[in-house]
Amino acid sequence: MAGSFGARKAVGVRDDSFARAFVMGNGSNSLVIVSCDLAVISAEISTPAKMLVMEQHGIPPDQICLCATHTHTAPEIRSANTSHPHDPAYNARLISVIADVISKALANRFEARMHYGRTEVEGLSFNRIYRLKNGSEIFGRSKALEDAIVGSAGPLDTSLQTVCFRDRAGHMRAVMVNFACHPDTHPDDRGAKP
């Protein structure tokens, strides 16, 4: 599995992972957003997936955005990550799944009105990079360095944005949420509890 400091192997599946596609267009141009339950999206997945969609639907790669939910409990997809081996068969299937969910989203388009929202969410996230009195920075807190920490190494983005799409009858049909947060609540490899 991806997203840890040491190698972790899955022993089973508790919840399925998904790729979800959203397509928005004005008749001549489209914007495609695909969110995958993965730690990252790499070029070795995004480039062939975008090319496949262009072949199937004529949507140029620069109108397709692939992103990851950044789950720490999904398969590793990066071949360059030698400490976490990937499965080439999984990657090949993932490329097909991405193209397939885009095809389904294109087939289910509807006329919609878009609504935007923004708010601040305080107390849910924090900056995991800390600045020390000597000017250096460390990742994470440790009791040994607690007295040396002067604060976060940078600002914290607490803004949350939403985009909602309602059909002609006013029914909410899709919502996208953007919030800068590292949603990791899984125990890490050093025995810490979530």
C-alpha positions as a printed NumPy array, in Angstrom:
array([[  0.   ,   0.   ,   0.   ],
       [  1.098,   3.538,  -0.673],
       [  1.547,   6.42 ,   1.73 ],
       [  3.767,   5.176,   4.537],
       [  7.387,   5.438,   5.604],
       [  7.902,   1.671,   5.432],
       [  6.467,  -1.144,   3.366],
       [  2.909,  -2.158,   4.29 ],
       [  1.058,  -5.013,   2.653],
       [ -2.71 ,  -5.307,   2.476],
       [ -4.167,  -8.414,   4.095],
       [ -7.708,  -7.863,   2.873],
       [-10.246,  -5.358,   1.621],
       [-12.626,  -3.631,   4.02 ],
       [-13.989,  -0.969,   1.663],
       [-13.873,  -0.676,  -2.101],
       [-11.953,   2.168,  -3.676],
       [-13.508,   4.263,  -6.416],
       [-12.773,   6.515,  -9.353],
       [-15.444,   9.196,  -9.734],
       [-15.767,  11.353, -12.833],
       [-17.354,  14.734, -13.347],
       [-17.82 ,  16.318, -16.783],
       [-18.83 ,  19.912, -17.365],
       [-19.177,  21.512, -20.779],
       [-20.642,  24.398, -22.719],
       [-21.254,  22.58 , -25.992],
       [-17.844,  23.174, -27.548],
       [-15.433,  22.587, -24.667],
       [-15.421,  20.128, -21.788],
       [-13.752,  19.987, -18.397],
       [-13.296,  16.507, -16.959],
       [-12.323,  15.918, -13.325],
       [-11.657,  12.406, -12.058],
       [-11.031,  11.738,  -8.375],
       [ -9.403,   8.385,  -7.587],
       [ -9.125,   6.74 ,  -4.183],
       [ -5.328,   6.597,  -4.305],
       [ -2.447,   8.237,  -2.467],
       [ -1.225,   9.967,  -5.639],
       [ -1.8  ,  10.152,  -9.38 ],
       [  1.364,   9.743, -11.397],
       [  2.119,  10.563, -15.039],
       [  2.413,   6.849, -15.784],
       [ -1.331,   6.621, -15.058],
       [ -2.592,  10.071, -16.08 ],
       [ -0.881,  10.311, -19.486],
       [ -2.159,   7.022, -20.958],
       [ -5.599,   7.54 , -19.373],
       [ -5.903,  10.992, -20.944],
       [ -4.748,   9.671, -24.31 ],
       [ -7.328,   6.868, -24.154],
       [-10.106,   9.375, -23.405],
       [ -8.944,  11.57 , -26.29 ],
       [ -9.073,   8.539, -28.623],
       [-12.53 ,   7.521, -27.376],
       [-14.212,  10.926, -27.002],
       [-11.996,  13.578, -28.603],
       [-11.456,  15.452, -25.323],
       [ -7.95 ,  16.976, -25.304],
       [ -5.656,  15.977, -22.406],
       [ -5.412,  19.582, -21.167],
       [ -9.164,  19.498, -20.443],
       [ -8.831,  16.427, -18.169],
       [ -7.789,  16.745, -14.53 ],
       [ -6.992,  13.613, -12.527],
       [ -6.598,  13.862,  -8.768],
       [ -6.28 ,  11.551,  -5.758],
       [ -8.146,  11.535,  -2.464],
       [ -4.752,  10.77 ,  -0.9  ],
       [ -5.835,   7.69 ,   0.982],
       [ -3.021,   5.848,   2.716],
       [ -4.727,   2.495,   2.296],
       [ -4.745,   2.085,  -1.491],
       [ -2.34 ,   0.25 ,  -3.78 ],
       [  0.954,   1.852,  -4.764],
       [  0.864,   2.859,  -8.441],
       [  4.312,   4.463,  -8.915],
       [  6.909,   2.219, -10.515],
       [  9.645,   4.642,  -9.379],
       [  8.841,   4.004,  -5.714],
       [ 11.164,   1.056,  -5.13 ],
       [ 10.334,   0.68 ,  -1.421],
       [  6.648,   0.084,  -2.259],
       [  6.319,  -2.241,  -5.267],
       [  3.429,  -1.63 ,  -7.646],
       [  1.324,  -4.109,  -9.608],
       [  1.491,  -3.441, -13.393],
       [ -1.81 ,  -5.323, -13.892],
       [ -3.541,  -3.014, -11.38 ],
       [ -2.141,   0.041, -13.174],
       [ -3.378,  -1.198, -16.561],
       [ -6.84 ,  -1.828, -15.133],
       [ -6.835,   1.58 , -13.425],
       [ -6.235,   3.329, -16.762],
       [ -9.25 ,   1.494, -18.223],
       [-11.394,   2.283, -15.152],
       [-10.605,   6.   , -15.449],
       [-11.605,   6.024, -19.125],
       [-14.748,   4.014, -18.318],
       [-15.99 ,   6.364, -15.558],
       [-15.453,   9.32 , -17.902],
       [-17.518,   7.536, -20.574],
       [-20.301,   6.976, -18.035],
       [-20.207,  10.615, -16.913],
       [-20.418,  11.779, -20.527],
       [-23.417,   9.501, -21.1  ],
       [-25.206,  10.915, -18.022],
       [-24.851,  14.654, -18.671],
       [-27.72 ,  16.984, -17.833],
       [-28.408,  20.704, -17.997],
       [-27.419,  22.283, -14.702],
       [-26.942,  25.476, -12.782],
       [-23.685,  25.845, -10.853],
       [-23.489,  27.281,  -7.309],
       [-20.278,  28.17 ,  -5.472],
       [-19.72 ,  28.285,  -1.726],
       [-16.798,  29.098,   0.554],
       [-16.256,  28.973,   4.295],
       [-13.468,  28.65 ,   6.831],
       [-12.9  ,  25.431,   8.778],
       [-10.879,  26.038,  11.929],
       [ -9.388,  23.34 ,  14.162],
       [ -9.583,  20.402,  11.764],
       [ -6.113,  20.543,  10.216],
       [ -2.631,  21.656,  11.177],
       [  0.765,  22.169,   9.557],
       [  2.995,  19.123,  10.205],
       [  6.213,  21.028,   9.416],
       [  7.571,  22.874,  12.448],
       [ 10.218,  25.596,  12.672],
       [ 12.859,  25.29 ,  15.366],
       [ 14.568,  28.108,  17.283],
       [ 17.74 ,  27.568,  15.228],
       [ 15.785,  28.257,  12.   ],
       [ 15.682,  24.667,  10.759],
       [ 12.479,  22.756,  10.117],
       [ 11.325,  19.279,  11.098],
       [  8.498,  16.997,  10.016],
       [  6.234,  16.1  ,  12.938],
       [  6.633,  16.75 ,  16.633],
       [  8.849,  14.859,  19.01 ],
       [  9.123,  15.169,  22.798],
       [ 12.894,  15.514,  22.511],
       [ 12.544,  18.681,  20.409],
       [  9.368,  20.117,  21.969],
       [ 11.219,  22.97 ,  23.716],
       [ 13.014,  23.877,  20.474],
       [  9.815,  24.34 ,  18.418],
       [  8.751,  27.949,  17.879],
       [  5.695,  27.212,  15.72 ],
       [  4.508,  26.071,  12.326],
       [  6.888,  26.47 ,   9.419],
       [  4.248,  28.141,   7.295],
       [  0.672,  29.272,   6.976],
       [ -2.37 ,  27.017,   7.215],
       [ -5.099,  27.176,   4.588],
       [ -8.421,  26.817,   6.419],
       [-10.638,  27.688,   3.451],
       [-13.163,  25.152,   2.175],
       [-14.75 ,  25.605,  -1.238],
       [-17.769,  23.826,  -2.691],
       [-19.305,  23.724,  -6.128],
       [-22.849,  22.373,  -6.337],
       [-24.77 ,  21.502,  -9.498],
       [-28.572,  21.52 ,  -9.587],
       [-30.708,  20.217, -12.448],
       [-33.594,  22.151, -14.028],
       [-35.963,  20.938, -11.29 ],
       [-33.615,  22.31 ,  -8.619],
       [-32.422,  18.925,  -7.383],
       [-28.812,  18.778,  -6.266],
       [-27.075,  16.272,  -8.544],
       [-23.38 ,  16.793,  -7.862],
       [-21.121,  18.422,  -5.261],
       [-17.376,  18.952,  -5.304],
       [-15.471,  19.92 ,  -2.17 ],
       [-11.939,  21.29 ,  -1.928],
       [-10.17 ,  21.477,   1.423],
       [ -6.393,  21.499,   1.983],
       [ -6.086,  18.722,   4.522],
       [ -3.923,  15.635,   4.825],
       [ -6.623,  13.131,   5.804],
       [ -4.454,  10.491,   7.43 ],
       [ -5.891,   8.885,  10.538],
       [ -4.188,   5.529,  10.119],
       [ -1.452,   4.435,  12.532],
       [  1.97 ,   5.114,  11.12 ],
       [  4.856,   2.666,  10.905],
       [  6.413,   3.81 ,  14.195],
       [  3.564,   2.557,  16.345],
       [  1.802,   5.877,  16.91 ],
       [ -1.941,   5.722,  17.424],
       [ -4.34 ,   7.667,  15.195]])
